[in-house]
Short mmCIF file of C-alpha atoms in Angstrom, two decimals:
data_model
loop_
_atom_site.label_atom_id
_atom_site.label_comp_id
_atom_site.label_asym_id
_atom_site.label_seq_id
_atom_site.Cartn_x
_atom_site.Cartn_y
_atom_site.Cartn_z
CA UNK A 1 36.70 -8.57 -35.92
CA UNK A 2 35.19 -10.73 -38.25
CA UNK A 3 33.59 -13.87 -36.61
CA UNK A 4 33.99 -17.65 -37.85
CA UNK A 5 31.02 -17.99 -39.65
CA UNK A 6 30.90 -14.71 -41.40
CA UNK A 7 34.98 -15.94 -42.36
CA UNK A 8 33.67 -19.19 -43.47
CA UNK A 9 30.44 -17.79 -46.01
CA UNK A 10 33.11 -15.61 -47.26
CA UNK A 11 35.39 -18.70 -48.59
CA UNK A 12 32.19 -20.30 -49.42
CA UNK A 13 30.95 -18.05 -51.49
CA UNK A 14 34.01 -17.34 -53.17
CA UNK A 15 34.30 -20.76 -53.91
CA UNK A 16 31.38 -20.35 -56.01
CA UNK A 17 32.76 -17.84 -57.75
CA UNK A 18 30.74 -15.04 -56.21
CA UNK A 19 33.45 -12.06 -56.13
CA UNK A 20 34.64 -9.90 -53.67
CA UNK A 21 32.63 -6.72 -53.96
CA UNK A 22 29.93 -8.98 -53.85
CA UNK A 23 30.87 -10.62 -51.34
CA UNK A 24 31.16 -7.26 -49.16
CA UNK A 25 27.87 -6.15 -50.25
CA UNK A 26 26.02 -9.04 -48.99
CA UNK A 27 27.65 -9.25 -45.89
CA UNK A 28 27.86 -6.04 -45.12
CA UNK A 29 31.68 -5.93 -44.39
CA UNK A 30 34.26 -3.59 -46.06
CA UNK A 31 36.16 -5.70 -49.28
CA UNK A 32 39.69 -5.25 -47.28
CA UNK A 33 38.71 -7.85 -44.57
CA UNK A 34 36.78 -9.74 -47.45
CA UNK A 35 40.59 -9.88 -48.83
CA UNK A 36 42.27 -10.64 -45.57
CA UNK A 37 40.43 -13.63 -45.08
CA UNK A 38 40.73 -14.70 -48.24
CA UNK A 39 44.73 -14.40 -48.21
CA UNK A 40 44.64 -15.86 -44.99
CA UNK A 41 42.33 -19.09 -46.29
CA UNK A 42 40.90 -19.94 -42.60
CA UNK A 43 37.67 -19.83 -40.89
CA UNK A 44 39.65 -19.80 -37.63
CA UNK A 45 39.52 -16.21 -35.64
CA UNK A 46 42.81 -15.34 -35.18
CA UNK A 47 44.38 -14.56 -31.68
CA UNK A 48 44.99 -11.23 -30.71
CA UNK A 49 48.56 -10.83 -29.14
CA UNK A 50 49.24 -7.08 -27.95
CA UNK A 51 50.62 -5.76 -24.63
CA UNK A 52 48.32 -5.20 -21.66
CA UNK A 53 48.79 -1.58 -20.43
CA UNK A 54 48.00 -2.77 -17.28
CA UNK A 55 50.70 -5.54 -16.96
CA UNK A 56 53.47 -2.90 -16.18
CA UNK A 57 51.84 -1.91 -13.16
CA UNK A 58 50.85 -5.80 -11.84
CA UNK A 59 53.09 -5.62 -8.79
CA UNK A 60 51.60 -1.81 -7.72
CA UNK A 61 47.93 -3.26 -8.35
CA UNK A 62 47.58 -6.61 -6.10
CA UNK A 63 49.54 -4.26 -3.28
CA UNK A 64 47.29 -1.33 -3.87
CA UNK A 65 44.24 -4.01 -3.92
CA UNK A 66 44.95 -5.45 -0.69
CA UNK A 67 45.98 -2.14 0.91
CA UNK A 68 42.50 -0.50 -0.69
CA UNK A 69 40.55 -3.33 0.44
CA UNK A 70 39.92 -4.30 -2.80
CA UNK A 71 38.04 -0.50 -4.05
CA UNK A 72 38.72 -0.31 -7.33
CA UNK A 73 38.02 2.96 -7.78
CA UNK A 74 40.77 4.04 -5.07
CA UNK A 75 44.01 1.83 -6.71
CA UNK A 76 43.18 3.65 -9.95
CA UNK A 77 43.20 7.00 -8.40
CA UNK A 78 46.69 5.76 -6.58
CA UNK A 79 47.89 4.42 -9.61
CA UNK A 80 47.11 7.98 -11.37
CA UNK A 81 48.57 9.62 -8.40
CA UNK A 82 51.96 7.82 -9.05
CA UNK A 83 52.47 8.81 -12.06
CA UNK A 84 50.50 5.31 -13.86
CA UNK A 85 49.12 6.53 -17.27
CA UNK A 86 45.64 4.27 -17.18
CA UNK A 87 42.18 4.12 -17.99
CA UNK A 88 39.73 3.03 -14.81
CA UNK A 89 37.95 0.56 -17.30
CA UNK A 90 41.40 -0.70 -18.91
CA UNK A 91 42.03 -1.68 -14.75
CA UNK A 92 38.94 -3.30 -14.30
CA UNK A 93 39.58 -5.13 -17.51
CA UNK A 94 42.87 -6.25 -15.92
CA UNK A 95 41.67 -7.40 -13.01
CA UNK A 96 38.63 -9.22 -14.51
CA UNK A 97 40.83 -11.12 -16.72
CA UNK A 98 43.40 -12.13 -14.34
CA UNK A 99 40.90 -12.95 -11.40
CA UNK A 100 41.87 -9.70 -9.27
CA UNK A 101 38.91 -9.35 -6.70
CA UNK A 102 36.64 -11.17 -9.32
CA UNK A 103 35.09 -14.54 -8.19
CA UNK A 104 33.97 -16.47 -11.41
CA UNK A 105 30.13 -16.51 -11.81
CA UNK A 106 28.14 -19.75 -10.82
CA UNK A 107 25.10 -20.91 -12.16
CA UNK A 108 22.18 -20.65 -10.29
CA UNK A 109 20.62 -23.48 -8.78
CA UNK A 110 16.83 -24.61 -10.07
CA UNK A 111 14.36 -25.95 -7.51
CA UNK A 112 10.95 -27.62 -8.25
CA UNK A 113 8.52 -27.38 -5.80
CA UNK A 114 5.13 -30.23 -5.25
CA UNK A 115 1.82 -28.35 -4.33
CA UNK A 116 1.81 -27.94 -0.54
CA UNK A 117 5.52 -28.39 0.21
CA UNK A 118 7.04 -25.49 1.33
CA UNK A 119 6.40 -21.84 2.29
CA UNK A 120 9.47 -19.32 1.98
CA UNK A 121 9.30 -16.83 4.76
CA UNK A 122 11.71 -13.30 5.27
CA UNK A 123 11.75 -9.51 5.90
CA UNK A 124 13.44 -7.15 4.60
CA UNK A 125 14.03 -2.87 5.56
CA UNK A 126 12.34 -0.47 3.12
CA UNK A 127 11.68 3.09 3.30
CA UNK A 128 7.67 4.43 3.71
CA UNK A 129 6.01 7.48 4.25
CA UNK A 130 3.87 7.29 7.12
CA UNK A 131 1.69 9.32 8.67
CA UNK A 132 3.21 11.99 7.14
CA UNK A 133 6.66 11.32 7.63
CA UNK A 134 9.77 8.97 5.87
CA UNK A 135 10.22 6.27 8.10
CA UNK A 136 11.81 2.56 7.73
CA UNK A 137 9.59 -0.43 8.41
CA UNK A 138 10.41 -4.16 8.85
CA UNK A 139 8.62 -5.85 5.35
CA UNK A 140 8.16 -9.13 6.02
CA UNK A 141 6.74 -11.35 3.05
CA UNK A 142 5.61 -15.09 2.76
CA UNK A 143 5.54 -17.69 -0.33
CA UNK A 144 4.13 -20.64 -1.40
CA UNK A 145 6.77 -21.92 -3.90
CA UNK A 146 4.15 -24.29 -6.16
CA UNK A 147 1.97 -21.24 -6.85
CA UNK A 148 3.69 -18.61 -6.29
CA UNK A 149 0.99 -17.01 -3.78
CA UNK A 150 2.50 -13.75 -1.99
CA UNK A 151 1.51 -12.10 1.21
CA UNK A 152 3.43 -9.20 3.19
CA UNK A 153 2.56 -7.19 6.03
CA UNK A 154 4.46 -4.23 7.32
CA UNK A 155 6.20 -3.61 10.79
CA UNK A 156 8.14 -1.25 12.88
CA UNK A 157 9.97 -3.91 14.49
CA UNK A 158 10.22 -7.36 13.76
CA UNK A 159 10.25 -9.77 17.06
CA UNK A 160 9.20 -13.18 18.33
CA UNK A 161 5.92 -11.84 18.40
CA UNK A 162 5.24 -10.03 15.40
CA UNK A 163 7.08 -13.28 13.61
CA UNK A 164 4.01 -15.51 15.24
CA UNK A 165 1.60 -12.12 14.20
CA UNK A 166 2.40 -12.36 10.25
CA UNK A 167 2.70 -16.23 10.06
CA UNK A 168 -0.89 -16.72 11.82
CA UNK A 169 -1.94 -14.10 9.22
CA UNK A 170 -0.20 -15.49 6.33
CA UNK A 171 -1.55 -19.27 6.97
CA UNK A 172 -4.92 -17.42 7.40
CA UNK A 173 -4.49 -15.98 4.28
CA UNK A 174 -3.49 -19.03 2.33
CA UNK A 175 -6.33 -20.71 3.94
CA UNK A 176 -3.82 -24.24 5.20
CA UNK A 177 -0.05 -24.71 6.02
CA UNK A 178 2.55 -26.03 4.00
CA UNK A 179 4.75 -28.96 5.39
CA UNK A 180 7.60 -27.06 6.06
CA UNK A 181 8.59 -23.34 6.44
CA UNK A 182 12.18 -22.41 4.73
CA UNK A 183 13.44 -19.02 6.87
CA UNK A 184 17.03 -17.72 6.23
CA UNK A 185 18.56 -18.39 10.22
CA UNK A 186 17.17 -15.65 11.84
CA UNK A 187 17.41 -15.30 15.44
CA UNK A 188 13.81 -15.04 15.84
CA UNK A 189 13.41 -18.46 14.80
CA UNK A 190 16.61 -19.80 15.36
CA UNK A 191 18.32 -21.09 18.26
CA UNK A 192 21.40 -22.29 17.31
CA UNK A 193 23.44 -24.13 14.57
CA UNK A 194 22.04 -22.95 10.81
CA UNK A 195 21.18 -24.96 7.27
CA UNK A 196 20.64 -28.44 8.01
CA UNK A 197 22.02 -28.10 11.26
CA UNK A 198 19.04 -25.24 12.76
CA UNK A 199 17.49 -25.68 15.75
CA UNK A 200 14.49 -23.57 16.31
CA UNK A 201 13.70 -21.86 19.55
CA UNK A 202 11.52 -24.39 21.32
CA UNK A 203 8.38 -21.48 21.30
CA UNK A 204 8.41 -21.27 17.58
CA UNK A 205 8.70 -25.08 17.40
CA UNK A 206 5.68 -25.37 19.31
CA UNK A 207 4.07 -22.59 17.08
CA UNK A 208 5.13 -24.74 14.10
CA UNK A 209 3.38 -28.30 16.12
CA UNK A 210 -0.09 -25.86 16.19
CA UNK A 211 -0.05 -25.71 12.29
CA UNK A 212 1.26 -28.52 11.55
CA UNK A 213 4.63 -27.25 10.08
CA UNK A 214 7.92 -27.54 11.06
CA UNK A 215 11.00 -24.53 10.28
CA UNK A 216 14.15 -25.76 8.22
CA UNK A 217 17.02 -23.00 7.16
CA UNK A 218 19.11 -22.79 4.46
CA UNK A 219 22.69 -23.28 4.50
CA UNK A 220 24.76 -20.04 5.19
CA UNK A 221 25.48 -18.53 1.96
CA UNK A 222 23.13 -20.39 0.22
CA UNK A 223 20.83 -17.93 -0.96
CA UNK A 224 19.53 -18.96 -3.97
CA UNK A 225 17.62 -21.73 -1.70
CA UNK A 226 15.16 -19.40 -0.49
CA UNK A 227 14.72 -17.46 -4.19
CA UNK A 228 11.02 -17.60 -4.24
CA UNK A 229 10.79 -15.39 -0.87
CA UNK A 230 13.97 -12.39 -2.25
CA UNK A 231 12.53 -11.87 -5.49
CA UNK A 232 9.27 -10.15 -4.72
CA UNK A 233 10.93 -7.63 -2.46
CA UNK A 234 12.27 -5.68 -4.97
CA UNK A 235 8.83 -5.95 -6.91
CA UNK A 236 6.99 -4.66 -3.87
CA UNK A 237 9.58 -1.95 -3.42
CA UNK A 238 9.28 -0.46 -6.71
CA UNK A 239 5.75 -1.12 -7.61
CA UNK A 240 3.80 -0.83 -4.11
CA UNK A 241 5.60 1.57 -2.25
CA UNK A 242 6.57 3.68 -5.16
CA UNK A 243 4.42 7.02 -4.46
CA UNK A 244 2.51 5.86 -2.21
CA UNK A 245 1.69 7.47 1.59
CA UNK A 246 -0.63 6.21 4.13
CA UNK A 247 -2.30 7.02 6.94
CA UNK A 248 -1.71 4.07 9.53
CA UNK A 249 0.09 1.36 10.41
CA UNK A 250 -3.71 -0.32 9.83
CA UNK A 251 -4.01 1.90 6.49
CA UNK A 252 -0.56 0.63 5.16
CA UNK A 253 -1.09 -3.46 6.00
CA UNK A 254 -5.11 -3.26 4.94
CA UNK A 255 -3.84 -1.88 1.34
CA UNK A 256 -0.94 -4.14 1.01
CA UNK A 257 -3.45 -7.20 1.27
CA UNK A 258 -5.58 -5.41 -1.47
CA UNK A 259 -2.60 -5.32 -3.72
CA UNK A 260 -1.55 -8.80 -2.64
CA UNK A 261 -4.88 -10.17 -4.21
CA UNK A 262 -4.37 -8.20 -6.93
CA UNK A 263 -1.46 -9.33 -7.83
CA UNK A 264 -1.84 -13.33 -6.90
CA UNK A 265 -4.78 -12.72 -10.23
CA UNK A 266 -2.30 -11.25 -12.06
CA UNK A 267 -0.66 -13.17 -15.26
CA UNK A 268 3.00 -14.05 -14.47
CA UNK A 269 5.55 -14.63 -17.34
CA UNK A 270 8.09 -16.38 -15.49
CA UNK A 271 6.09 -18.99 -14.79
CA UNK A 272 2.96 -18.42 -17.47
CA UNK A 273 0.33 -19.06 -15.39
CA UNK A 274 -1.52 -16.71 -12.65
CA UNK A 275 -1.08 -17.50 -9.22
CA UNK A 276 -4.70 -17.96 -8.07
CA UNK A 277 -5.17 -20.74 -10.95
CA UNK A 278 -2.02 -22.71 -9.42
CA UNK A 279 -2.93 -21.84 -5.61
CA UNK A 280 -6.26 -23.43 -6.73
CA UNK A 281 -4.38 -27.20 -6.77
CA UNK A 282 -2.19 -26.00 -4.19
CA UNK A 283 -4.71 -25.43 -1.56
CA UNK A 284 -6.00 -29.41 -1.98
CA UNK A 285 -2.67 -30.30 -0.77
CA UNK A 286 -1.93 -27.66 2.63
CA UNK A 287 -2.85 -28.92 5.95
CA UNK A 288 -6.11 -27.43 7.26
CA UNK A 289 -6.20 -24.84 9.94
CA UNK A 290 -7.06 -26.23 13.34
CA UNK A 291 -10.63 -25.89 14.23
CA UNK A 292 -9.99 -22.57 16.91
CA UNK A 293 -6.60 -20.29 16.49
CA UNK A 294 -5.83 -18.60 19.77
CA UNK A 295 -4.70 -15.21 19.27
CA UNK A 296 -0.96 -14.26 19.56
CA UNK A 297 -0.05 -12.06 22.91
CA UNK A 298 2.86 -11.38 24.65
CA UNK A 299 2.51 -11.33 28.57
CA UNK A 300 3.81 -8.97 30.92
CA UNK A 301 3.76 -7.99 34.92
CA UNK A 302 3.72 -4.44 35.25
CA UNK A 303 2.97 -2.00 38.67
CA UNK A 304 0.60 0.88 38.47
CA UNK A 305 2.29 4.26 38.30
CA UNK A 306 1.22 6.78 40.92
CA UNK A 307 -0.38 9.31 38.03
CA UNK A 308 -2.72 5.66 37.02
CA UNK A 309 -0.93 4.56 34.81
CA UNK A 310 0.86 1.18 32.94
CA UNK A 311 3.81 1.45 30.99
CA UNK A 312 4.34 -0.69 27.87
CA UNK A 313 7.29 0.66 25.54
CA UNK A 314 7.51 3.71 26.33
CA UNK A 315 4.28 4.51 25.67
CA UNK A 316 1.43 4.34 29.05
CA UNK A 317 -2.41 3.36 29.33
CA UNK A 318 -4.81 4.35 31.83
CA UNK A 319 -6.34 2.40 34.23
CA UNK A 320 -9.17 3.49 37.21
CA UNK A 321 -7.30 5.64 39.87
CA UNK A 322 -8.00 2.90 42.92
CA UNK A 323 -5.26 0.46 40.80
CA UNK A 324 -2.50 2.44 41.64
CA UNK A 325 0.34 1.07 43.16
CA UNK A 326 -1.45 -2.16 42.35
CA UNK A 327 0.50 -5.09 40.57
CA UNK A 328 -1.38 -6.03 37.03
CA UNK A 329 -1.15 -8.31 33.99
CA UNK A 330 -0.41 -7.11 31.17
CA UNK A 331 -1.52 -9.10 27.84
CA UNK A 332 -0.49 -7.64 24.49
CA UNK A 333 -2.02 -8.67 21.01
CA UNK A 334 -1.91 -7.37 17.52
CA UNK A 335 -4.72 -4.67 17.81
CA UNK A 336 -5.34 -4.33 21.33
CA UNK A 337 -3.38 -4.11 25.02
CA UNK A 338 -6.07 -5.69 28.41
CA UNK A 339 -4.90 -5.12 31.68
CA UNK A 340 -6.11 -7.43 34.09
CA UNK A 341 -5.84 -6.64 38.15
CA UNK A 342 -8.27 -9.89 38.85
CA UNK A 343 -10.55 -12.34 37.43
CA UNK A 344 -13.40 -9.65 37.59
CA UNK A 345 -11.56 -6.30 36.62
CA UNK A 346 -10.12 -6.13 32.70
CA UNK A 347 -10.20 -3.15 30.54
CA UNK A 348 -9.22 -3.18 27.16
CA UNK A 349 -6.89 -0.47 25.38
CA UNK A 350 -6.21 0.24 21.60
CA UNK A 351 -2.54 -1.24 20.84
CA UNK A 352 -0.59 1.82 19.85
CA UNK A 353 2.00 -0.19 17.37
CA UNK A 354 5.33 1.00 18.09
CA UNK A 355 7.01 3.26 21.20
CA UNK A 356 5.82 6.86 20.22
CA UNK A 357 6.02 7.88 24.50
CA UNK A 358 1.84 8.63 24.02
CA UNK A 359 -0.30 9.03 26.71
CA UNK A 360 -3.71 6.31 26.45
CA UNK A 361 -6.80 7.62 28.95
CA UNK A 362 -10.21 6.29 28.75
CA UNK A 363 -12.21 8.72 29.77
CA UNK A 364 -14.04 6.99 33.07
CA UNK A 365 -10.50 6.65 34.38
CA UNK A 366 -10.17 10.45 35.15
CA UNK A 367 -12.81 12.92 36.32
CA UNK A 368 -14.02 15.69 34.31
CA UNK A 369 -11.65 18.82 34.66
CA UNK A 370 -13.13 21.19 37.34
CA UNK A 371 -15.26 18.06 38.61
CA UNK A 372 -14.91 16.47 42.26
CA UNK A 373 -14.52 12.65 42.46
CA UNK A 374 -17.88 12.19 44.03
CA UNK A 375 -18.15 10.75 47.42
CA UNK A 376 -20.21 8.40 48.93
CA UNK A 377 -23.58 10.49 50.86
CA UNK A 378 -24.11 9.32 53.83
CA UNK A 379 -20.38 8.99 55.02
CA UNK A 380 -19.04 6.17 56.44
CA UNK A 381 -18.18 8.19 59.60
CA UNK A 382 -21.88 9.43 59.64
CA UNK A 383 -22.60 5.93 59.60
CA UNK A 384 -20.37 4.25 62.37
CA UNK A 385 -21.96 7.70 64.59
CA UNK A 386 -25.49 7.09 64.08
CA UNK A 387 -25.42 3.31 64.52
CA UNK A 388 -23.98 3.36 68.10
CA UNK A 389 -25.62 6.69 69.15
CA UNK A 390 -28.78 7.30 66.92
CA UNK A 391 -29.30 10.01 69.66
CA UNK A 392 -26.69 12.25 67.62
CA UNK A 393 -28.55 12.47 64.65
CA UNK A 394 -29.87 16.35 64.78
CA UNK A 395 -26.20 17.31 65.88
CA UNK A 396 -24.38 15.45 63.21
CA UNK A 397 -27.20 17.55 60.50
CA UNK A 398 -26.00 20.55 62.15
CA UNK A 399 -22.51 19.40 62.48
CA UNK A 400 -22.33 19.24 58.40
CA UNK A 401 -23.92 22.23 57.92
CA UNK A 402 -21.74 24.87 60.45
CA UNK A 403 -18.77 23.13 61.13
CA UNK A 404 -15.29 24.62 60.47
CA UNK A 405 -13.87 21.92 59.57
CA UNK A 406 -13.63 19.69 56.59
CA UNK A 407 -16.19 17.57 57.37
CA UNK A 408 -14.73 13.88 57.26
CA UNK A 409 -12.37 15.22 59.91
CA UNK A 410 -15.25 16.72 62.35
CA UNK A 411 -17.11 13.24 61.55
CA UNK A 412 -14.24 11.24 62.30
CA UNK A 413 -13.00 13.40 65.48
CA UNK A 414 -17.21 13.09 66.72
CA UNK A 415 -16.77 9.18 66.23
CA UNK A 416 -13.62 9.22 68.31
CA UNK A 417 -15.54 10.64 71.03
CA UNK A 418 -18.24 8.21 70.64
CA UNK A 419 -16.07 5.17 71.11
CA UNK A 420 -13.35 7.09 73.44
CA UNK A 421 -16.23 8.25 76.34
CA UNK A 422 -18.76 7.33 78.00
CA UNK A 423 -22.19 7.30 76.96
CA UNK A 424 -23.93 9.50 79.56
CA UNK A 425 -21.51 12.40 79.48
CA UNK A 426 -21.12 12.42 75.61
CA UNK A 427 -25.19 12.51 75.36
CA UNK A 428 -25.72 15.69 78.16
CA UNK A 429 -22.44 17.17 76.41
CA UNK A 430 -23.99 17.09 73.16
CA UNK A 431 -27.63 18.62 74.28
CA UNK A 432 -26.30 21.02 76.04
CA UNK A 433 -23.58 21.83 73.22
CA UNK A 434 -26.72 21.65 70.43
CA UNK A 435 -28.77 24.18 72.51
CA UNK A 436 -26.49 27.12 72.62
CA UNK A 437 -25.51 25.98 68.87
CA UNK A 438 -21.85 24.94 69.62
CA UNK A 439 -20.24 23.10 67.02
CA UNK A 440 -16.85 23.47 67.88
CA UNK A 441 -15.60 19.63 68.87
CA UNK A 442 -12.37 20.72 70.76
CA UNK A 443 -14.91 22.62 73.24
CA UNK A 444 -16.88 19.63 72.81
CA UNK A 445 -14.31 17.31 74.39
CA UNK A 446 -13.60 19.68 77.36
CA UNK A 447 -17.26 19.72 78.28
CA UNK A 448 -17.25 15.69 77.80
CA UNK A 449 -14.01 15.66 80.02
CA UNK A 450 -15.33 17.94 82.61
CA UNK A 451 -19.14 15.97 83.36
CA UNK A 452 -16.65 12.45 83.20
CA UNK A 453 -14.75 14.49 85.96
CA UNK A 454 -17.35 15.12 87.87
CA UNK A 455 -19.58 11.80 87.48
CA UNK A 456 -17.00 9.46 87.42
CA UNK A 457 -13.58 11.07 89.63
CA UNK A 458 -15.35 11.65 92.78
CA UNK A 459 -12.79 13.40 95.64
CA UNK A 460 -12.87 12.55 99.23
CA UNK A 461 -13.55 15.63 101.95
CA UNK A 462 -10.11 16.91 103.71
CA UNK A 463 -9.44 16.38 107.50
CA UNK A 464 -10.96 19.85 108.90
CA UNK A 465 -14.32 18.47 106.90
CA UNK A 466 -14.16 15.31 108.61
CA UNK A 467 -14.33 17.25 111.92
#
């Protein structure tokens, strides 16, 4: 169909006399619609007025539509199945025209930005080979809507405390803070109501007082608010994860700040300018850093398994085998996991990023395979002995070298006897028991109990002795 100003240079030009093969030849139109607009003497396109297939079957189609829940692709294959002779695309024509399931388009809003202002902040799921194996990861991705500066980091979860993780990192990154962060009501910010309306958890409010910033939402269904932050996802989906595997969790986040500075000195033609050159006026106007940032952690109570152990998500770190049963603190960071039992004992463990049920042991928490925990020479026992009867020394030597018994037992039973008896009997019990090399303590006692018979249980003499 011929359009209204190709209809009016055709009466133009035949005004001036120009004639009608010509006329088609210039155009590039065939000489019968160069004569139907001539007979018809009007630039105006005429209206097209022909049945719509799909007006026969109007009723079938808006119950179909609601019954279908509004599939498209299943009320033409009912339609078909009924006997309907219609094209899929003349139905979606149909529909388009007459508003079925179609909401009409609305122009998208335009915000502009000052230097420093605001900070868009979301995640979003993608799929990443890691560590040999397809996995999905949290993205989440920060930026400054003046210049356009981009950060992302990578997680297997997205909490509170990763949330207070990335932002440090991002604010470190962009070197200030804006005056507000725009997030899209997510419940790790929010803690109730949404756009205007938002009230953030009072922990991330008090995260926001430490920077300087404060957390604002936009309205529900208001998307287009927070535009600056959704359109890079798809670029780093299709440009930085495309073919690419890593190692780590510390392999994947260290190469997607490489490619972050890469790309924030990269030319930009929707806004023709590079990032770095606009971030350069941006960064006069963000808040500086405080002075000292203390590092994110999450804190946790946790009791010593009996195998010397401490559970975090699923996955356990050693500590030294005299904690068990013990009650510790627990305090998690980005990169590493301390367990505290008091102010003088901490060890430090490698933060294993997400709950793979691993095993953590430093090696001075467990003995060498085949190895004996070594134990304290002299032993206590030997000790206690020797202090109240130094007199026992050569039979305690002997004592460790013959006796049948496991020796903390034969010191412990000697030291009973020491305490238990007296001192006379126990001393002429033990010479006499060292000289004929007797080392056997339950003969020991009886000799002990038969001299404090004799020395100390004295009987009187019968009647006939008397006499």
């Amino acid at each position: 169909m011929l359009s209204q100003a190709q209809r009016t240079a055709i009466l133009e030009l035949h005004r001036q006399g120009v004639g009608k093969r010509e006329i088609a030849r210039v155009l590039g139109i065939s000489r019968v619609s160069v004569r139907k607009v001539l007979r018809s003497n009007s630039t105006q396109v005429p209206e097209l007025h022909r049945p719509e297939k799909a007006e026969l079957y109007r009723p079938q189609i808006l119950e179909l539509f609601e019954k279908c829940k509004g599939n498209l692709v299943r009320v033409h294959e009912e339609l078909v199945a009924g006997g309907a002779e219609l094209s899929y695309p003349a139905l979606t024509a149909f529909c388009r025209r007459h508003g079925i399931g179609y909401q009409p388009p609305v122009p998208a809003g335009h915000y502009e930005f000052p230097p420093g202002a605001e900070l868009q902040h979301d995640t979003s799921p993608h799929e990443v080979e890691l560590a040999g194996r397809k996995r999905q990861v949290q993205t989440a991705s920060a930026v400054l809507c003046y210049s356009r500066m981009l950060f992302f980091q990578c997680y297997p979860t997205f909490q509170r405390f990763d949330c207070k993780v990335f932002l440090t990192e991002a604010l470190r990154y962009m070197g200030g803070a804006p005056a507000r962060v725009m997030i899209d009501n997510t419940h790790v910010v929010v803690l109730r109501g949404s756009g205007r309306d938002m009230v953030p958890v009072p922990e991330m409010a008090a995260f926001g007082e430490r920077f300087g910033f404060a957390f604002v939402a936009h309205a529900i269904g208001h998307a287009n608010r927070s535009g600056r932050v959704e359109r890079p996802f798809h670029f780093v989906e299709r440009n930085f994860l495309a073919g690419r595997t890593f190692a780590s969790w510390e392999d994947l986040n260290q190469r997607a700040r490489e490619w972050c500075d890469k790309v924030n000195a990269t030319y930009k033609k929707h806004i023709r300018a590079v990032p770095r050159e606009l971030f350069a006026v941006e960064r006069l106007h963000l808040k500086p850093l405080p002075p000292w940032i203390p590092e994110v952690y999450r804190l946790q109570q946790r009791l010593v398994d009996i195998e010397g152990y401490v559970a975090l998500h699923t996955n356990r770190y050693s500590v030294p085998v005299d904690w068990i049963g013990r009650r510790v603190e627990v305090r998690e960071t980005k990169d590493k996991v301390e367990i505290q039992l008091d102010a003088r004992r901490l060890l430090t463990h490698r933060r294993i990023a997400e709950a793979e049920h691993q095993r953590i042991t430093l090696a001075e928490h467990r003995p060498v395979r085949g190895q004996r925990v070594p134990r304290p020479d002299p032993h206590p026992e030997e000790n206690a002995i020797l202090t109240a009867a130094p007199e026992l020394a050569e039979y305690v030597a002997g004592l460790k070298q013959r006796s049948r018994k496991v020796i903390t037992l034969a010191l412990r039973q000697l030291l009973q006897f020491v305490r238990e008896y007296p001192r006379e009997p126990l001393l002429g019990a033990v010479r006499e028991a060292a000289r004929y090399g007797l080392y056997d303590l339950d003969r020991l006692e009886r000799m002990i109990l038969r001299r404090v018979t004799r020395e100390y249980f004295l009987l009187g003499r019968g009647p006939q002795e008397d006499d």
